């Protein structure tokens, strides 16, 4: 007799994981949730009367090859934060409040204990962003992933009042660009970072004086979640555009939030970037343009505000506990929006 367990799928282990997850998910619950973890779908009711013209905003993303470092270091507690951050930060740039989050966890052979550590991070990311972990999927696929490895995907849904959508259409030449500090690489550029580690035979566990900690710890620093702070910023001042600095770095993301016939001019010396970027650039002999087109270079998000509201914007972010700087201006251009480093 051949069983599903012999084929590599352990339903009992999957059930054990669900039971481990339930208390984590319960701690993220919002009052609008109608259903709990374990059903076929997650139910979420928009409160009647709260919105006049609600617009739903959705986002999906993964953690990328940063997971390879988690496997190598056997550190799984923070990649779940990365997973949530990548999606909720994306929808926050539209002015949307994240409502609920779903995760997809796929592995060759399920280890409920290890998976629960990942979900612990996901629940923490949901707590930080104010959204509910409403459900997800665990896929056990024997032979599809190497032993001890897994992949993650996340899906966030948020809501914004139609009149409060932030889409960059109000950006004008003369507006100020505010850069908000990142915690490190976040979840982008890890294929290059891992290539540098491999090529230069760098230790992930040995302390690095320039970083004040081992390289592996610096690389695994979780992505900062900005949702609460940038949404409150949009209530305090007029925010005309927001950009989440992910794959493609500043040149690939900041211009996406600007109208045609404008360009962003940034002053690289105007903000403090984590020493990890200079360390990787030096170790890998990576040219500066390549660094900027691959990594966030210390700015995880940017905001465009009228020049007259620059000081209040910086003061508000400081009160929120975020380091932020006046990093540049929007100027007139021609054709599609671009970015220029002064």
PDB file of C-alpha atoms in Angstrom, residues 45-180:
ATOM      1  CA  UNK A  45     -16.367  43.577   5.880  1.00  0.00           C
ATOM      2  CA  UNK A  46     -15.750  47.258   5.179  1.00  0.00           C
ATOM      3  CA  UNK A  47     -17.449  49.199   7.968  1.00  0.00           C
ATOM      4  CA  UNK A  48     -20.604  50.907   6.650  1.00  0.00           C
ATOM      5  CA  UNK A  49     -20.428  54.683   6.565  1.00  0.00           C
ATOM      6  CA  UNK A  50     -16.665  54.976   7.021  1.00  0.00           C
ATOM      7  CA  UNK A  51     -15.926  55.613   3.330  1.00  0.00           C
ATOM      8  CA  UNK A  52     -17.860  57.667   0.774  1.00  0.00           C
ATOM      9  CA  UNK A  53     -16.039  56.288  -2.286  1.00  0.00           C
ATOM     10  CA  UNK A  54     -13.761  53.453  -1.146  1.00  0.00           C
ATOM     11  CA  UNK A  55     -11.159  52.248  -3.649  1.00  0.00           C
ATOM     12  CA  UNK A  56      -9.504  48.890  -2.989  1.00  0.00           C
ATOM     13  CA  UNK A  57      -5.760  48.688  -3.624  1.00  0.00           C
ATOM     14  CA  UNK A  58      -3.934  45.359  -3.927  1.00  0.00           C
ATOM     15  CA  UNK A  59      -0.293  44.376  -4.019  1.00  0.00           C
ATOM     16  CA  UNK A  60       1.757  41.195  -4.185  1.00  0.00           C
ATOM     17  CA  UNK A  61       5.452  40.447  -3.819  1.00  0.00           C
ATOM     18  CA  UNK A  62       7.993  38.011  -2.424  1.00  0.00           C
ATOM     19  CA  UNK A  63      11.287  38.140  -0.538  1.00  0.00           C
ATOM     20  CA  UNK A  64      13.533  37.092  -3.425  1.00  0.00           C
ATOM     21  CA  UNK A  65      16.955  35.532  -2.974  1.00  0.00           C
ATOM     22  CA  UNK A  66      17.294  37.034   0.502  1.00  0.00           C
ATOM     23  CA  UNK A  67      15.755  33.691   1.485  1.00  0.00           C
ATOM     24  CA  UNK A  68      19.010  31.968   0.490  1.00  0.00           C
ATOM     25  CA  UNK A  69      20.767  33.795   3.314  1.00  0.00           C
ATOM     26  CA  UNK A  70      18.030  32.785   5.740  1.00  0.00           C
ATOM     27  CA  UNK A  71      18.591  29.146   4.753  1.00  0.00           C
ATOM     28  CA  UNK A  72      22.364  29.421   5.062  1.00  0.00           C
ATOM     29  CA  UNK A  73      22.194  31.083   8.476  1.00  0.00           C
ATOM     30  CA  UNK A  74      19.161  29.079   9.651  1.00  0.00           C
ATOM     31  CA  UNK A  75      17.439  32.353  10.582  1.00  0.00           C
ATOM     32  CA  UNK A  76      13.752  32.386   9.670  1.00  0.00           C
ATOM     33  CA  UNK A  77      12.105  34.791  12.123  1.00  0.00           C
ATOM     34  CA  UNK A  78      12.470  38.015  10.114  1.00  0.00           C
ATOM     35  CA  UNK A  79      11.842  37.095   6.463  1.00  0.00           C
ATOM     36  CA  UNK A  80       8.115  37.152   7.213  1.00  0.00           C
ATOM     37  CA  UNK A  81       8.437  40.839   8.103  1.00  0.00           C
ATOM     38  CA  UNK A  82      10.125  41.374   4.729  1.00  0.00           C
ATOM     39  CA  UNK A  83       7.265  39.596   3.011  1.00  0.00           C
ATOM     40  CA  UNK A  84       4.606  41.826   4.531  1.00  0.00           C
ATOM     41  CA  UNK A  85       6.669  44.983   4.078  1.00  0.00           C
ATOM     42  CA  UNK A  86       7.135  44.534   0.357  1.00  0.00           C
ATOM     43  CA  UNK A  87       3.398  44.464  -0.309  1.00  0.00           C
ATOM     44  CA  UNK A  88       2.034  46.891   2.287  1.00  0.00           C
ATOM     45  CA  UNK A  89       4.662  49.522   1.465  1.00  0.00           C
ATOM     46  CA  UNK A  90       3.662  49.246  -2.188  1.00  0.00           C
ATOM     47  CA  UNK A  91      -0.009  49.923  -1.545  1.00  0.00           C
ATOM     48  CA  UNK A  92       0.751  52.672   0.990  1.00  0.00           C
ATOM     49  CA  UNK A  93       2.288  54.818  -1.769  1.00  0.00           C
ATOM     50  CA  UNK A  94      -1.252  55.196  -3.171  1.00  0.00           C
ATOM     51  CA  UNK A  95      -2.418  56.460   0.210  1.00  0.00           C
ATOM     52  CA  UNK A  96      -4.073  53.133   1.017  1.00  0.00           C
ATOM     53  CA  UNK A  97      -4.442  51.736   4.516  1.00  0.00           C
ATOM     54  CA  UNK A  98      -3.624  47.995   4.465  1.00  0.00           C
ATOM     55  CA  UNK A  99      -6.612  45.932   5.625  1.00  0.00           C
ATOM     56  CA  UNK A 100      -5.606  42.298   5.337  1.00  0.00           C
ATOM     57  CA  UNK A 101      -2.761  40.085   4.196  1.00  0.00           C
ATOM     58  CA  UNK A 102      -2.466  36.536   2.867  1.00  0.00           C
ATOM     59  CA  UNK A 103       0.707  34.481   2.541  1.00  0.00           C
ATOM     60  CA  UNK A 104       1.813  31.571   0.355  1.00  0.00           C
ATOM     61  CA  UNK A 105       4.450  29.244   1.811  1.00  0.00           C
ATOM     62  CA  UNK A 106       5.791  26.484  -0.428  1.00  0.00           C
ATOM     63  CA  UNK A 107       8.339  23.816   0.507  1.00  0.00           C
ATOM     64  CA  UNK A 108       9.468  20.351  -0.469  1.00  0.00           C
ATOM     65  CA  UNK A 109       8.852  18.798   2.937  1.00  0.00           C
ATOM     66  CA  UNK A 110       6.940  20.675   5.607  1.00  0.00           C
ATOM     67  CA  UNK A 111       8.590  21.328   8.950  1.00  0.00           C
ATOM     68  CA  UNK A 112       5.832  22.928  11.027  1.00  0.00           C
ATOM     69  CA  UNK A 113       8.315  24.336  13.544  1.00  0.00           C
ATOM     70  CA  UNK A 114      10.402  26.145  10.920  1.00  0.00           C
ATOM     71  CA  UNK A 115       7.310  27.317   9.043  1.00  0.00           C
ATOM     72  CA  UNK A 116       5.832  28.676  12.263  1.00  0.00           C
ATOM     73  CA  UNK A 117       8.942  30.855  12.723  1.00  0.00           C
ATOM     74  CA  UNK A 118       8.321  32.345   9.282  1.00  0.00           C
ATOM     75  CA  UNK A 119       4.653  32.977  10.079  1.00  0.00           C
ATOM     76  CA  UNK A 120       5.708  34.546  13.378  1.00  0.00           C
ATOM     77  CA  UNK A 121       7.520  37.173  11.295  1.00  0.00           C
ATOM     78  CA  UNK A 122       4.525  37.577   8.996  1.00  0.00           C
ATOM     79  CA  UNK A 123       2.287  38.208  12.000  1.00  0.00           C
ATOM     80  CA  UNK A 124       4.777  40.763  13.331  1.00  0.00           C
ATOM     81  CA  UNK A 125       4.794  42.528   9.955  1.00  0.00           C
ATOM     82  CA  UNK A 126       1.005  42.632  10.005  1.00  0.00           C
ATOM     83  CA  UNK A 127       1.063  44.041  13.520  1.00  0.00           C
ATOM     84  CA  UNK A 128       3.515  46.764  12.491  1.00  0.00           C
ATOM     85  CA  UNK A 129       1.416  47.750   9.482  1.00  0.00           C
ATOM     86  CA  UNK A 130      -1.957  47.490  11.197  1.00  0.00           C
ATOM     87  CA  UNK A 131      -3.425  44.832   8.925  1.00  0.00           C
ATOM     88  CA  UNK A 132      -4.893  41.413   9.617  1.00  0.00           C
ATOM     89  CA  UNK A 133      -3.300  38.105   8.692  1.00  0.00           C
ATOM     90  CA  UNK A 134      -6.548  36.724   7.334  1.00  0.00           C
ATOM     91  CA  UNK A 135      -5.384  33.514   5.660  1.00  0.00           C
ATOM     92  CA  UNK A 136      -2.896  31.863   3.358  1.00  0.00           C
ATOM     93  CA  UNK A 137      -1.762  28.664   1.722  1.00  0.00           C
ATOM     94  CA  UNK A 138       0.861  26.100   2.652  1.00  0.00           C
ATOM     95  CA  UNK A 139       2.022  23.970  -0.260  1.00  0.00           C
ATOM     96  CA  UNK A 140       4.087  20.828   0.312  1.00  0.00           C
ATOM     97  CA  UNK A 141       5.658  19.749  -2.985  1.00  0.00           C
ATOM     98  CA  UNK A 142       8.124  16.846  -2.652  1.00  0.00           C
ATOM     99  CA  UNK A 143      11.062  17.043  -5.027  1.00  0.00           C
ATOM    100  CA  UNK A 144      10.328  20.616  -6.042  1.00  0.00           C
ATOM    101  CA  UNK A 145      12.547  22.414  -3.494  1.00  0.00           C
ATOM    102  CA  UNK A 146      15.897  21.517  -1.979  1.00  0.00           C
ATOM    103  CA  UNK A 147      15.828  20.106   1.537  1.00  0.00           C
ATOM    104  CA  UNK A 148      15.249  22.822   4.120  1.00  0.00           C
ATOM    105  CA  UNK A 149      14.306  25.458   1.542  1.00  0.00           C
ATOM    106  CA  UNK A 150      11.015  27.207   0.865  1.00  0.00           C
ATOM    107  CA  UNK A 151       9.556  30.097  -1.098  1.00  0.00           C
ATOM    108  CA  UNK A 152       7.259  32.891   0.025  1.00  0.00           C
ATOM    109  CA  UNK A 153       4.725  35.160  -1.645  1.00  0.00           C
ATOM    110  CA  UNK A 154       2.467  37.716  -0.032  1.00  0.00           C
ATOM    111  CA  UNK A 155      -0.737  39.488  -1.000  1.00  0.00           C
ATOM    112  CA  UNK A 156      -2.078  42.676   0.615  1.00  0.00           C
ATOM    113  CA  UNK A 157      -5.374  44.490   0.142  1.00  0.00           C
ATOM    114  CA  UNK A 158      -5.947  48.031   1.339  1.00  0.00           C
ATOM    115  CA  UNK A 159      -8.453  50.847   0.933  1.00  0.00           C
ATOM    116  CA  UNK A 160      -8.260  54.547   0.185  1.00  0.00           C
ATOM    117  CA  UNK A 161     -10.921  57.215  -0.234  1.00  0.00           C
ATOM    118  CA  UNK A 162     -11.026  58.090  -3.940  1.00  0.00           C
ATOM    119  CA  UNK A 163     -10.475  61.790  -3.200  1.00  0.00           C
ATOM    120  CA  UNK A 164      -7.340  60.959  -1.173  1.00  0.00           C
ATOM    121  CA  UNK A 165      -5.518  58.768  -3.712  1.00  0.00           C
ATOM    122  CA  UNK A 166      -1.849  59.744  -4.040  1.00  0.00           C
ATOM    123  CA  UNK A 167      -0.849  59.303  -7.684  1.00  0.00           C
ATOM    124  CA  UNK A 168       1.735  61.978  -8.505  1.00  0.00           C
ATOM    125  CA  UNK A 169      -0.528  63.988 -10.798  1.00  0.00           C
ATOM    126  CA  UNK A 170      -0.248  67.087  -8.580  1.00  0.00           C
ATOM    127  CA  UNK A 171       3.565  67.122  -8.572  1.00  0.00           C
ATOM    128  CA  UNK A 172       4.997  70.383  -9.910  1.00  0.00           C
ATOM    129  CA  UNK A 173       8.528  71.727 -10.591  1.00  0.00           C
ATOM    130  CA  UNK A 174       9.833  73.291  -7.404  1.00  0.00           C
ATOM    131  CA  UNK A 175       8.395  70.599  -5.127  1.00  0.00           C
ATOM    132  CA  UNK A 176      10.725  69.160  -2.510  1.00  0.00           C
ATOM    133  CA  UNK A 177      11.741  65.509  -2.332  1.00  0.00           C
ATOM    134  CA  UNK A 178      11.947  63.943   1.117  1.00  0.00           C
ATOM    135  CA  UNK A 179      13.958  60.742   1.559  1.00  0.00           C
ATOM    136  CA  UNK A 180      13.012  58.369   4.371  1.00  0.00           C
TER     137      UNK A 180
END
